[in-house]
XYZ file of C-alpha atoms in Angstrom:
219
model
C 22.597 -18.946 -22.651
C 22.333 -14.687 -21.870
C 18.862 -13.202 -21.298
C 18.822 -9.915 -22.608
C 15.323 -9.839 -22.244
C 16.047 -6.762 -18.887
C 18.533 -4.643 -21.391
C 17.310 -1.277 -22.231
C 17.775 -0.362 -25.731
C 19.784 2.694 -26.629
C 17.744 5.910 -26.018
C 14.863 3.922 -23.691
C 14.846 4.700 -20.292
C 13.543 1.448 -17.783
C 11.146 4.530 -16.674
C 9.548 4.560 -20.457
C 8.968 1.090 -21.765
C 5.557 -0.120 -20.905
C 5.038 -2.226 -17.954
C 3.875 -6.080 -18.111
C -0.249 -6.554 -17.192
C 0.201 -8.933 -14.821
C -2.412 -9.893 -11.965
C 0.196 -11.441 -9.292
C -0.145 -8.573 -7.382
C -3.735 -8.028 -7.050
C -4.026 -12.326 -6.360
C -1.633 -12.311 -3.199
C -3.826 -9.118 -2.373
C -6.874 -11.443 -3.046
C -5.648 -14.215 -0.324
C -4.222 -12.246 2.122
C -7.685 -10.773 2.356
C -10.099 -13.752 1.989
C -7.772 -16.282 3.206
C -6.213 -15.387 6.202
C -3.270 -16.832 7.208
C -2.081 -18.613 3.984
C 0.487 -17.925 1.149
C 0.785 -18.710 -2.291
C 4.000 -19.731 -4.131
C 5.296 -18.140 -6.872
C 4.745 -20.754 -9.919
C 1.236 -21.187 -8.821
C 0.219 -17.549 -8.681
C 1.914 -17.160 -12.439
C -0.259 -19.792 -13.659
C -3.338 -18.957 -12.052
C -2.273 -15.499 -13.389
C -1.815 -16.983 -17.232
C -4.584 -18.749 -16.726
C -7.613 -14.921 -15.804
C -5.710 -13.684 -18.867
C -6.476 -16.555 -21.529
C -10.123 -16.390 -19.663
C -10.055 -12.528 -19.842
C -8.763 -12.389 -23.901
C -11.431 -15.031 -24.981
C -14.053 -13.075 -23.039
C -13.421 -9.961 -24.634
C -13.206 -11.597 -27.603
C -16.902 -12.764 -27.045
C -17.504 -8.854 -26.536
C -16.044 -7.296 -28.993
C -18.457 -10.015 -31.709
C -21.462 -9.581 -29.675
C -20.949 -5.871 -29.889
C -20.345 -6.136 -33.771
C -23.285 -8.196 -34.065
C -25.354 -5.988 -32.236
C -24.510 -3.252 -35.248
C -22.934 -1.019 -32.026
C -20.146 1.023 -31.625
C -19.224 0.838 -27.658
C -18.799 -2.252 -26.070
C -21.103 -1.564 -22.776
C -21.799 -4.224 -19.660
C -24.833 -5.669 -21.710
C -22.396 -7.104 -24.527
C -19.688 -7.906 -21.392
C -22.714 -10.074 -19.455
C -23.803 -11.816 -22.645
C -20.715 -12.984 -23.080
C -19.894 -14.373 -19.682
C -23.616 -16.179 -19.914
C -22.720 -17.697 -23.398
C -19.062 -19.043 -22.146
C -19.756 -19.933 -18.229
C -21.877 -22.852 -17.036
C -25.491 -21.381 -15.906
C -24.454 -22.273 -11.702
C -21.779 -19.984 -11.884
C -23.633 -17.011 -13.575
C -26.779 -17.165 -11.126
C -23.892 -15.894 -8.465
C -21.438 -14.391 -10.158
C -23.750 -11.424 -12.562
C -25.074 -10.588 -9.372
C -21.716 -9.655 -7.780
C -20.337 -7.793 -10.686
C -23.898 -5.680 -11.134
C -23.241 -5.394 -7.487
C -20.017 -3.532 -8.211
C -20.639 -1.688 -11.139
C -23.494 0.316 -8.918
C -21.248 0.465 -5.799
C -18.239 2.079 -8.599
C -21.675 4.091 -9.900
C -22.881 5.315 -6.640
C -19.026 6.544 -5.472
C -18.428 8.161 -8.532
C -21.373 10.320 -7.808
C -21.396 10.649 -4.546
C -19.316 13.784 -3.404
C -18.950 11.959 0.452
C -17.918 8.766 -0.792
C -14.674 7.792 -1.148
C -12.740 9.977 -3.778
C -9.856 7.510 -4.462
C -9.428 7.367 -7.867
C -9.078 4.190 -8.711
C -11.635 2.417 -9.959
C -10.889 -0.918 -8.167
C -11.643 0.989 -4.627
C -14.881 2.785 -6.715
C -16.488 -0.848 -7.322
C -14.560 -3.144 -4.367
C -12.947 -5.318 -5.922
C -9.249 -6.172 -6.028
C -8.797 -6.534 -9.812
C -7.576 -3.345 -12.250
C -10.492 -2.667 -14.374
C -8.220 -0.669 -16.645
C -6.071 -4.000 -17.337
C -9.371 -5.246 -18.197
C -10.410 -2.161 -21.444
C -7.351 -2.617 -22.577
C -8.287 -6.534 -23.256
C -11.037 -5.053 -24.331
C -9.860 -2.780 -26.727
C -7.454 -5.130 -27.948
C -4.719 -3.165 -26.654
C -5.978 -0.089 -28.686
C -6.180 -2.674 -32.140
C -9.338 -2.043 -31.352
C -12.298 0.231 -33.264
C -14.918 -0.381 -30.629
C -15.174 2.092 -27.606
C -15.210 0.971 -24.322
C -17.871 2.307 -21.712
C -17.003 2.818 -18.089
C -18.720 0.026 -16.486
C -17.865 -2.795 -18.962
C -14.084 -2.927 -17.649
C -15.374 -2.522 -13.714
C -18.180 -5.067 -14.213
C -15.456 -7.902 -16.145
C -12.972 -6.818 -13.510
C -15.234 -8.395 -10.955
C -16.225 -11.250 -12.581
C -12.145 -11.738 -11.919
C -12.450 -11.260 -8.672
C -15.274 -13.431 -8.418
C -13.232 -16.444 -10.219
C -9.656 -15.748 -8.287
C -11.839 -16.457 -5.404
C -13.362 -19.210 -6.347
C -10.142 -20.705 -7.533
C -7.989 -19.518 -3.978
C -10.852 -20.874 -1.663
C -10.569 -24.190 -3.222
C -7.051 -24.402 -3.402
C -6.763 -23.770 0.390
C -8.963 -25.960 1.282
C -6.597 -28.375 -0.518
C -3.841 -27.144 1.428
C -5.200 -27.699 4.806
C -6.077 -30.788 4.237
C -1.944 -31.662 3.793
C -1.785 -29.421 6.840
C 0.120 -26.823 4.337
C 0.231 -22.847 4.865
C 1.545 -22.565 1.410
C -1.119 -22.755 -1.853
C 1.158 -24.694 -4.107
C 0.596 -26.085 -7.946
C -0.464 -29.439 -6.651
C -3.600 -27.363 -4.591
C -4.605 -25.000 -7.632
C -4.811 -28.417 -9.345
C -7.083 -30.252 -6.910
C -9.217 -27.085 -6.177
C -10.092 -26.503 -10.015
C -10.632 -30.226 -11.102
C -12.564 -31.396 -7.681
C -14.886 -28.458 -8.095
C -17.238 -29.364 -10.501
C -18.213 -25.420 -11.846
C -14.282 -24.457 -12.057
C -13.589 -27.981 -14.074
C -16.268 -27.324 -16.389
C -15.047 -23.157 -16.513
C -11.011 -24.156 -17.407
C -12.115 -26.736 -19.604
C -14.333 -24.347 -21.331
C -11.505 -22.374 -22.062
C -8.691 -24.580 -22.400
C -6.723 -23.703 -19.440
C -4.884 -26.568 -18.268
C -2.694 -26.383 -14.670
C 1.208 -27.542 -15.378
C 2.719 -29.802 -12.538
C -0.152 -30.259 -10.702
C -0.372 -34.482 -10.813
C -3.450 -36.142 -11.906
C -6.972 -36.239 -10.316
C -6.894 -39.203 -7.488
C -9.082 -42.119 -8.425
C -8.374 -41.578 -12.277
């Protein structure tokens, strides 16, 4: 079977085609900074990338519902925060929401401080790895929603992805260490998630399953 996915249609240049929305580069960058000396297998990174996008889509859906229920026209941090509180376990929320608010505060302080970091990237201003502009696309339902999005709502949501990914990679890295491996594979990712009580609840709540990770020991 011939793969025509890379074929460019007549009249359309490769540079004009929309780039796929992916977090793979950001996941690898996060791993390099938080788990020094460890690598991430390609298929493992792809599964984590898909998992994050599923969560992002469902959180965005819930935030839009809350916005409309409140008869508002703009999705703000308030709606995103409320969506997270509804969909994540309370113990995880206590830590995650604090870090998300810190990222928003840092973003605003840097944005208005002329002596601060003048980088145009919102992620750099907020001190996070994941790009808010992708989160904004999900909140806007890829431009199919009539709702507007505030300046800080995507930053808040991107900070949450940072928190989730850091937790997942840390847990998976510990399983890789137990096996004396430097490359985190799908098995390590699976065990890291399912043996962490909060991560297990989160992934089950969103209906996300790691394929090819085997089974939990003892079952």
